[in-house]
Coordinates of C-alpha atoms in Angstrom, one line a residue:
Chain Y
M1 CA 8.7 -9.8 -50.2
P2 CA 7.9 -12.0 -53.2
Q3 CA 8.8 -15.3 -51.6
F4 CA 6.6 -14.5 -48.6
F5 CA 3.7 -16.4 -50.0
L6 CA 5.4 -19.3 -51.6
N7 CA 2.9 -22.0 -52.5
K8 CA 3.9 -24.5 -49.9
R9 CA 3.7 -21.9 -47.1
L10 CA 0.4 -20.6 -48.2
I11 CA -1.0 -24.1 -48.2
L12 CA 0.4 -24.7 -44.7
L13 CA -1.2 -21.5 -43.5
L14 CA -4.5 -22.4 -45.0
V15 CA -4.4 -25.9 -43.5
S16 CA -3.6 -24.5 -40.1
I17 CA -6.5 -22.0 -40.3
I18 CA -8.8 -24.9 -41.1
I19 CA -7.5 -26.9 -38.2
L20 CA -7.9 -23.8 -36.0
V21 CA -11.5 -23.4 -36.9
A22 CA -12.2 -27.1 -36.4
L23 CA -10.5 -27.1 -33.0
I24 CA -12.5 -24.1 -31.9
G25 CA -15.7 -25.7 -33.0
F26 CA -14.7 -28.9 -31.1
S27 CA -13.9 -27.1 -27.9
L28 CA -17.1 -25.0 -28.0
K29 CA -19.2 -28.1 -27.6
D30 CA -20.4 -29.0 -24.2
R31 CA -17.9 -31.6 -23.3
E32 CA -15.7 -33.3 -20.8
L33 CA -11.9 -32.8 -21.1
T34 CA -10.1 -35.4 -23.1
W35 CA -7.2 -37.2 -21.4
P36 CA -4.4 -35.4 -23.2
E37 CA -5.9 -32.1 -22.1
Q38 CA -6.2 -33.4 -18.6
F39 CA -2.7 -34.6 -18.5
L40 CA -1.3 -31.2 -19.8
K41 CA -3.4 -29.3 -17.4
D42 CA -2.3 -31.4 -14.4
T43 CA 1.4 -31.1 -15.4
T44 CA 1.1 -27.3 -15.8
G45 CA -0.8 -27.2 -12.6
F46 CA 2.1 -28.9 -10.8
V47 CA 4.7 -26.5 -12.2
Q48 CA 2.4 -23.6 -11.3
L49 CA 2.1 -24.8 -7.8
I50 CA 5.9 -24.8 -7.4
F51 CA 6.2 -21.2 -8.7
H52 CA 3.1 -20.0 -7.0
K53 CA 4.0 -20.6 -3.4
P54 CA 7.0 -18.2 -3.2
A55 CA 5.2 -15.6 -5.2
Q56 CA 2.2 -15.7 -2.9
L57 CA 4.5 -15.5 0.1
V58 CA 6.0 -12.3 -1.1
A59 CA 2.6 -10.8 -2.1
G60 CA 1.2 -11.9 1.2
F61 CA 3.9 -10.0 3.1
F62 CA 3.0 -6.7 1.4
E63 CA -0.7 -7.3 2.0
N64 CA 0.0 -8.0 5.7
V65 CA 1.9 -4.7 6.0
N66 CA -1.2 -3.0 4.5
D67 CA -3.5 -4.7 6.9
I68 CA -1.6 -3.7 10.0
R69 CA -2.4 -0.1 9.3
N70 CA -6.1 -0.8 9.7
T71 CA -5.8 -3.1 12.6
Y72 CA -6.9 -0.7 15.4
K73 CA -10.1 0.3 13.7
E74 CA -11.0 -3.2 12.7
N75 CA -10.4 -4.6 16.1
K76 CA -12.7 -2.1 17.7
L77 CA -15.5 -3.0 15.3
L78 CA -14.9 -6.7 15.7
K79 CA -15.1 -6.5 19.5
A80 CA -18.5 -4.9 19.2
R81 CA -19.6 -7.6 16.8
L82 CA -18.3 -10.4 19.0
E83 CA -21.1 -10.1 21.5
E84 CA -23.7 -10.4 18.8
Y85 CA -22.0 -13.4 17.6
V86 CA -22.1 -15.3 20.9
A87 CA -25.9 -14.7 21.1
L88 CA -26.3 -15.9 17.5
E89 CA -24.1 -18.9 18.1
T90 CA -26.2 -20.2 21.1
Q91 CA -29.4 -19.6 19.0
V92 CA -28.0 -21.6 16.1
Q93 CA -27.0 -24.4 18.4
A94 CA -30.5 -24.7 19.8
L95 CA -32.0 -24.6 16.4
K96 CA -29.7 -27.2 15.1
K97 CA -30.5 -29.5 17.9
E98 CA -34.2 -29.0 17.4
N99 CA -33.9 -29.6 13.7
E100 CA -32.1 -32.8 14.3
R101 CA -34.7 -34.0 16.8
L102 CA -37.5 -33.2 14.5
R103 CA -35.8 -34.9 11.6
A104 CA -35.3 -38.0 13.7
L105 CA -39.0 -37.8 14.5
L106 CA -39.9 -37.7 10.9
N107 CA -37.3 -40.3 10.0
K108 CA -35.9 -38.0 7.3
K109 CA -32.2 -38.2 7.3
E110 CA -31.1 -36.5 4.1
S111 CA -31.4 -32.9 3.4
L112 CA -30.6 -30.8 0.4
R113 CA -28.7 -28.5 2.7
D114 CA -25.9 -30.9 3.8
F115 CA -22.7 -30.9 1.9
I116 CA -19.2 -32.2 2.1
P117 CA -16.6 -29.4 1.7
I118 CA -13.5 -29.9 -0.3
Q119 CA -10.9 -27.3 0.5
A120 CA -8.9 -26.0 -2.4
T121 CA -6.2 -23.4 -3.1
V122 CA -6.1 -21.2 -6.2
I123 CA -2.9 -22.0 -8.1
G124 CA -3.5 -19.9 -11.3
R125 CA -5.7 -17.6 -13.2
N126 CA -6.5 -17.2 -16.8
P127 CA -4.1 -14.4 -17.8
D128 CA -5.9 -13.3 -20.9
R129 CA -9.1 -12.7 -18.8
W130 CA -11.6 -13.1 -21.6
Q131 CA -13.2 -15.6 -19.3
E132 CA -12.8 -15.1 -15.6
T133 CA -11.6 -18.5 -14.6
I134 CA -9.3 -19.7 -11.8
I135 CA -7.4 -23.0 -11.5
V136 CA -7.5 -24.8 -8.2
N137 CA -5.4 -27.7 -6.9
R138 CA -8.2 -30.3 -6.4
G139 CA -9.5 -32.6 -9.1
E140 CA -11.4 -35.7 -9.7
Q141 CA -9.1 -37.7 -7.5
H142 CA -10.3 -35.6 -4.6
G143 CA -14.0 -36.0 -5.5
V144 CA -14.5 -32.9 -7.6
K145 CA -17.0 -33.2 -10.5
K146 CA -18.2 -30.9 -13.2
D147 CA -20.8 -28.3 -12.3
M148 CA -20.2 -28.4 -8.5
A149 CA -20.7 -25.2 -6.6
V150 CA -17.6 -23.3 -5.5
I151 CA -17.9 -21.0 -2.4
T152 CA -15.8 -18.8 -0.2
P153 CA -16.8 -18.1 3.4
E154 CA -18.7 -15.0 2.1
G155 CA -20.8 -16.8 -0.4
L156 CA -21.1 -18.5 -3.8
V157 CA -18.4 -17.5 -6.3
G158 CA -18.8 -19.9 -9.2
K159 CA -19.0 -23.5 -10.4
V160 CA -16.5 -26.1 -11.6
Q161 CA -16.2 -25.8 -15.3
H162 CA -14.0 -28.7 -16.0
A163 CA -12.4 -31.2 -13.6
S164 CA -9.2 -33.1 -14.5
Q165 CA -7.5 -35.6 -12.3
F166 CA -5.6 -33.2 -10.0
T167 CA -6.7 -29.7 -10.9
S168 CA -9.9 -28.1 -11.9
T169 CA -11.1 -25.0 -13.6
V170 CA -13.6 -22.8 -11.8
Q171 CA -15.8 -20.5 -13.8
L172 CA -16.8 -17.4 -11.8
L173 CA -20.3 -16.2 -11.7
S174 CA -19.3 -13.0 -13.4
A175 CA -18.5 -14.9 -16.6
L176 CA -20.8 -14.2 -19.5
D177 CA -22.3 -17.6 -20.2
Q178 CA -25.9 -18.2 -21.2
K179 CA -25.7 -21.7 -19.9
N180 CA -24.8 -20.6 -16.5
R181 CA -28.1 -20.9 -14.7
I182 CA -28.6 -21.3 -11.0
S183 CA -31.8 -21.9 -9.2
A184 CA -32.1 -19.4 -6.4
Y185 CA -34.7 -17.9 -4.1
V186 CA -35.3 -14.6 -2.2
Q187 CA -35.6 -15.2 1.5
G188 CA -38.6 -13.7 3.1
N189 CA -41.9 -14.6 4.8
E190 CA -42.6 -16.4 1.6
N191 CA -39.7 -17.7 -0.4
I192 CA -39.7 -16.4 -4.0
F193 CA -38.0 -18.6 -6.5
G194 CA -36.2 -17.6 -9.7
L195 CA -33.2 -18.3 -11.8
I196 CA -29.8 -16.5 -11.8
E197 CA -29.1 -15.8 -15.4
G198 CA -26.1 -13.7 -16.3
Y199 CA -24.2 -10.8 -14.9
D200 CA -24.5 -7.1 -15.5
E201 CA -20.9 -5.9 -15.8
K202 CA -21.7 -2.2 -15.5
R203 CA -23.6 -2.5 -12.2
R204 CA -21.6 -5.5 -11.0
A205 CA -24.7 -7.4 -10.2
L206 CA -26.2 -10.8 -10.9
L207 CA -29.5 -11.0 -12.6
L208 CA -32.2 -13.0 -10.9
K209 CA -34.9 -13.6 -13.5
R210 CA -38.3 -15.3 -13.9
I211 CA -39.9 -14.0 -10.8
P212 CA -43.7 -13.8 -10.7
F213 CA -44.7 -10.2 -11.4
D214 CA -46.8 -10.0 -8.2
A215 CA -44.0 -11.1 -5.9
K216 CA -43.2 -8.6 -3.1
I217 CA -39.5 -8.1 -2.9
E218 CA -37.7 -5.5 -0.9
K219 CA -34.2 -4.2 -0.9
K220 CA -31.5 -5.9 1.2
Q221 CA -33.4 -9.2 1.2
K222 CA -31.0 -12.2 1.0
V223 CA -30.7 -14.4 -2.1
L224 CA -29.7 -18.0 -1.6
T225 CA -29.4 -21.1 -3.8
S226 CA -32.5 -23.2 -3.7
G227 CA -30.9 -26.6 -4.3
L228 CA -33.5 -27.4 -6.9
G229 CA -31.2 -27.2 -9.9
G230 CA -29.8 -30.6 -9.3
V231 CA -26.2 -30.0 -8.4
F232 CA -25.9 -27.2 -5.9
P233 CA -26.9 -27.7 -2.2
K234 CA -29.6 -25.6 -0.6
D235 CA -29.0 -22.3 1.2
L236 CA -25.6 -21.2 -0.1
P237 CA -25.6 -17.4 0.2
I238 CA -25.4 -15.6 -3.1
G239 CA -26.2 -12.0 -2.4
E240 CA -28.6 -9.2 -1.5
V241 CA -31.4 -7.6 -3.5
M242 CA -30.2 -4.4 -5.0
E243 CA -33.1 -3.4 -7.2
V244 CA -36.3 -4.8 -8.6
V245 CA -37.3 -4.0 -12.2
P246 CA -39.9 -5.4 -14.6
D247 CA -38.6 -7.8 -17.2
Q248 CA -38.1 -7.1 -20.8
Y249 CA -41.7 -8.1 -21.7
G250 CA -43.3 -7.0 -18.5
L251 CA -44.6 -10.4 -17.7
T252 CA -42.1 -11.2 -14.9
K253 CA -39.8 -9.3 -12.7
M254 CA -36.1 -9.2 -12.6
V255 CA -33.9 -8.5 -9.6
Y256 CA -30.4 -7.1 -9.5
V257 CA -28.5 -9.1 -6.9
K258 CA -25.4 -7.7 -5.3
P259 CA -23.0 -10.6 -4.7
L260 CA -21.8 -11.1 -1.2
A261 CA -18.5 -12.6 -2.2
N262 CA -15.7 -10.7 -4.0
F263 CA -15.2 -12.6 -7.3
Y264 CA -11.8 -11.2 -7.8
D265 CA -9.9 -11.4 -4.6
I266 CA -9.9 -15.2 -4.1
D267 CA -7.1 -17.2 -2.6
D268 CA -8.8 -20.2 -1.1
V269 CA -12.1 -21.7 -2.0
I270 CA -14.4 -24.5 -0.9
I271 CA -15.8 -26.9 -3.5
V272 CA -19.1 -28.2 -2.3
K273 CA -20.3 -31.7 -2.8
R274 CA -23.9 -32.5 -1.9
K275 CA -24.3 -35.2 0.7
I276 CA -27.6 -36.4 -0.9
D277 CA -25.8 -37.3 -4.1
E278 CA -23.2 -39.2 -2.1
T279 CA -25.8 -41.3 -0.3
L280 CA -27.6 -42.0 -3.6
E281 CA -24.3 -43.2 -5.2
E282 CA -23.7 -45.4 -2.2
R283 CA -27.1 -46.9 -2.5
E284 CA -26.6 -47.6 -6.2
E285 CA -23.3 -49.3 -5.5
A286 CA -24.9 -51.4 -2.8
K287 CA -27.4 -52.6 -5.3
Chain Q
M1 CA 22.9 -27.3 -17.9
K2 CA 23.3 -25.2 -21.0
K3 CA 20.7 -27.3 -22.8
W4 CA 18.0 -26.4 -20.2
A5 CA 18.5 -22.7 -20.1
L6 CA 16.1 -21.9 -23.0
P7 CA 13.2 -24.2 -21.9
F8 CA 13.6 -22.9 -18.3
L9 CA 13.4 -19.3 -19.5
A10 CA 10.3 -20.2 -21.5
V11 CA 8.6 -21.9 -18.6
V12 CA 9.4 -18.9 -16.3
C13 CA 7.8 -16.5 -18.8
F14 CA 4.8 -18.8 -19.3
V15 CA 4.1 -19.3 -15.6
S16 CA 4.8 -15.7 -14.6
E17 CA 1.8 -14.5 -16.6
S18 CA -0.6 -16.5 -14.5
I19 CA 1.1 -15.6 -11.2
F20 CA 1.3 -12.0 -12.2
V21 CA -2.5 -11.8 -12.6
D22 CA -3.0 -13.8 -9.4
V23 CA -0.9 -11.5 -7.1
W24 CA -1.9 -8.3 -8.7
P25 CA -3.9 -6.3 -6.1
K26 CA -7.6 -6.8 -6.9
N27 CA -9.0 -3.3 -6.6
H28 CA -11.2 -1.3 -8.9
V29 CA -8.4 -0.8 -11.4
Y30 CA -8.2 -4.6 -11.8
I31 CA -11.9 -4.9 -12.4
D32 CA -12.3 -1.9 -14.8
Y33 CA -9.1 -2.3 -16.8
F34 CA -7.6 -5.5 -18.2
F35 CA -3.9 -5.5 -17.8
V36 CA -3.0 -8.7 -19.7
P37 CA 0.6 -9.8 -19.2
R38 CA 2.0 -11.0 -22.5
F39 CA 5.5 -11.9 -21.2
F40 CA 5.6 -15.2 -23.1
L41 CA 4.8 -13.5 -26.4
I42 CA 7.6 -11.1 -25.8
F43 CA 9.9 -14.1 -25.1
I44 CA 8.7 -15.7 -28.4
V45 CA 9.4 -12.6 -30.4
F46 CA 12.9 -12.2 -28.9
A47 CA 13.6 -15.9 -29.4
A48 CA 12.6 -15.6 -33.0
I49 CA 15.0 -12.7 -33.4
Y50 CA 18.0 -13.8 -31.4
I51 CA 17.8 -17.6 -31.4
G52 CA 16.2 -18.6 -34.7
Q53 CA 12.9 -18.9 -36.5
T54 CA 12.4 -22.7 -36.3
R55 CA 13.0 -23.1 -32.6
A56 CA 10.9 -20.0 -31.8
M57 CA 8.0 -21.5 -33.8
V58 CA 8.4 -24.9 -32.0
Y59 CA 8.3 -23.2 -28.6
G60 CA 5.4 -21.1 -29.7
L61 CA 3.5 -24.2 -30.8
I62 CA 4.2 -26.2 -27.6
F63 CA 3.4 -23.5 -25.2
G64 CA 0.5 -22.3 -27.3
V65 CA -1.1 -25.7 -26.9
L66 CA -0.3 -25.6 -23.1
Y67 CA -1.9 -22.1 -22.9
D68 CA -5.0 -23.3 -24.7
C69 CA -5.4 -26.4 -22.5
T70 CA -4.7 -24.9 -19.2
Y71 CA -6.1 -21.4 -19.3
T72 CA -8.7 -20.8 -22.0
E73 CA -9.9 -24.3 -22.8
L74 CA -10.6 -23.0 -26.3
L75 CA -8.2 -25.1 -28.3
G76 CA -6.3 -23.7 -31.3
V77 CA -6.4 -20.0 -30.6
Y78 CA -2.9 -19.5 -29.1
S79 CA -1.4 -22.7 -30.6
F80 CA -2.0 -21.1 -34.0
S81 CA -1.0 -17.5 -33.2
F82 CA 2.2 -18.0 -31.2
P83 CA 4.1 -19.8 -34.1
F84 CA 2.5 -17.5 -36.6
I85 CA 3.8 -14.4 -34.8
A86 CA 7.2 -16.1 -34.4
Y87 CA 7.3 -16.6 -38.1
I88 CA 6.3 -13.1 -38.9
A89 CA 8.9 -11.7 -36.4
A90 CA 11.7 -13.7 -37.9
K91 CA 10.7 -12.7 -41.4
A92 CA 10.4 -9.0 -40.4
M93 CA 13.9 -9.1 -38.9
K94 CA 15.3 -9.9 -42.3
V95 CA 14.2 -6.5 -43.5
L96 CA 14.7 -4.6 -40.3
H97 CA 17.9 -3.8 -38.6
Q98 CA 18.7 -6.1 -35.7
H99 CA 18.6 -3.8 -32.7
W100 CA 17.2 -4.2 -29.2
L101 CA 14.8 -1.2 -29.5
I102 CA 13.4 -2.5 -32.8
A103 CA 12.8 -5.9 -31.2
C104 CA 10.9 -4.1 -28.4
F105 CA 8.7 -2.3 -30.9
L106 CA 8.2 -5.4 -32.8
S107 CA 7.0 -7.3 -29.7
L108 CA 4.6 -4.4 -28.8
F109 CA 3.2 -4.5 -32.3
S110 CA 2.7 -8.3 -32.1
I111 CA 1.0 -7.9 -28.7
A112 CA -1.5 -5.5 -30.3
V113 CA -2.0 -7.9 -33.2
L114 CA -2.6 -10.8 -30.8
E115 CA -5.0 -8.9 -28.7
L116 CA -7.0 -7.8 -31.8
Y117 CA -7.0 -11.4 -33.1
V118 CA -8.2 -12.9 -29.8
Y119 CA -10.8 -10.2 -29.5
G120 CA -12.0 -11.0 -33.0
I121 CA -12.4 -14.7 -32.2
Q122 CA -14.1 -14.0 -28.9
L123 CA -16.5 -11.7 -30.6
L124 CA -17.1 -14.3 -33.4
I125 CA -18.0 -17.1 -31.0
G126 CA -20.1 -14.9 -28.8
R127 CA -18.1 -15.1 -25.6
T128 CA -18.0 -11.3 -25.3
N129 CA -20.1 -8.4 -26.4
M130 CA -17.5 -5.7 -25.7
P131 CA -17.7 -2.8 -28.2
F132 CA -14.6 -2.0 -30.1
Q133 CA -14.1 1.4 -28.4
M134 CA -14.4 -0.3 -25.0
F135 CA -11.9 -2.9 -26.1
C136 CA -9.4 -0.2 -27.0
L137 CA -9.9 1.7 -23.8
Q138 CA -10.2 -1.1 -21.3
R139 CA -8.1 -3.8 -22.7
L140 CA -5.7 -2.8 -25.5
S141 CA -4.2 0.4 -24.0
P142 CA -3.7 -1.0 -20.4
T143 CA -2.2 -4.2 -21.8
L144 CA 0.2 -2.2 -24.0
L145 CA 1.1 0.0 -21.0
L146 CA 1.8 -3.0 -18.8
N147 CA 4.0 -4.7 -21.4
V148 CA 5.9 -1.5 -22.1
V149 CA 6.8 -1.4 -18.5
F150 CA 7.9 -5.0 -18.7
L151 CA 9.9 -4.3 -21.8
V152 CA 11.6 -1.3 -20.3
L153 CA 12.6 -3.2 -17.1
L154 CA 13.4 -6.7 -18.4
S155 CA 13.8 -6.9 -22.1
Y156 CA 17.5 -6.0 -22.1
P157 CA 18.5 -8.7 -19.6
L158 CA 16.3 -11.1 -21.6
K159 CA 18.1 -10.2 -24.8
Q160 CA 21.5 -10.6 -23.1
Q161 CA 20.5 -14.0 -21.8
L162 CA 19.3 -15.1 -25.2
V163 CA 22.4 -13.9 -27.0
K164 CA 24.5 -15.7 -24.4
I165 CA 22.5 -19.0 -24.9
K166 CA 23.0 -18.6 -28.7
R167 CA 26.7 -18.0 -28.3
L168 CA 27.3 -21.0 -26.1
E169 CA 25.4 -23.2 -28.5
Q170 CA 27.6 -22.0 -31.4
E171 CA 30.7 -22.6 -29.5
D172 CA 29.8 -26.3 -29.0

């Protein structure tokens, strides 16, 4: 093929490679989405929503058929758990009331724990799966902002990577991202604070690092968000302690945390907006 | 109506990738092996062969940009490779015999090239630390397998459809 690398084409190819490198460099920066990107994303999101509904109906039908086979066993188990649940429920109610009363006594209205849930449905996934991300049908117009926590009823699954006007991209906790740090603590007699940094793909566990070396941690203890990171509310469940090991340098400990939520099988999520931020915003506006 | 047949086909191929991943049962196979649907790439290769080089490249560029914006948020990767593969496919067809089976093999080849190219870029920018052997085992071979199944089932109807679109255009 002698005419394959004609001069004009070769130049075109080189120019496009330069543009490619420049664009990759541009998109690697820590940035907000530009408006053309947001527009494209929202438009595709709309088309996806149209196609997604019937596809999910069909898939849901097969899942239902599969579920029916296990119904008897599950029902038995659930009935046993129901009584426990009632006892727990009354306890929670009593504690809630007491908490409210004590708060009123202290005149402390805000808590890091309170949040406003934004319900969202998954409308797409990144098909090339180099980064595990999902696309949900709620965006800035509904109050979603960058870095907000995303949970399912089981626990934390990720955070909002980018929010455009009507859709947003959720980065799952299993993504390999050094910047993805979450302030968390191990629940016990004494709460032990650390940072969730990274994910071990082989063991399918999150890594909770920077724990004091003399901290006493046992297996099966719960790990929750601490709310100190600035964006996430307090006490969102993350997982359970799987194993405690000394850190690379032996100065601190590292905990393998088994996530409570399934990162892969997600249909509906809740995007969590801290109430304390809302009240702060209102106050600023009032000024 | 005739005018919209090709864009509609492109949109269907494009959206079906995402939906396919979403409705695929999320069991251990899903977590351990990466079955990446590359239906749109197959469409691009077939379009380059049966419709024409320029149009395939334009479609590749438009949907490549869409792919980058909506899914990966890493601009440039697919908007560069889709037109490039369309170009290569069209050029290769000048040498090769135009046959459905050859088109299938060509699309498989381009899927492998695309996977390697994206892997290289991800490795370069540090988004992955997957060793090459793992990449071949967990990503390349399952992806090729999935797309072979797609090719066997749907590439012939796709080809017929494209040929029909082309014929109707030529009649006008």
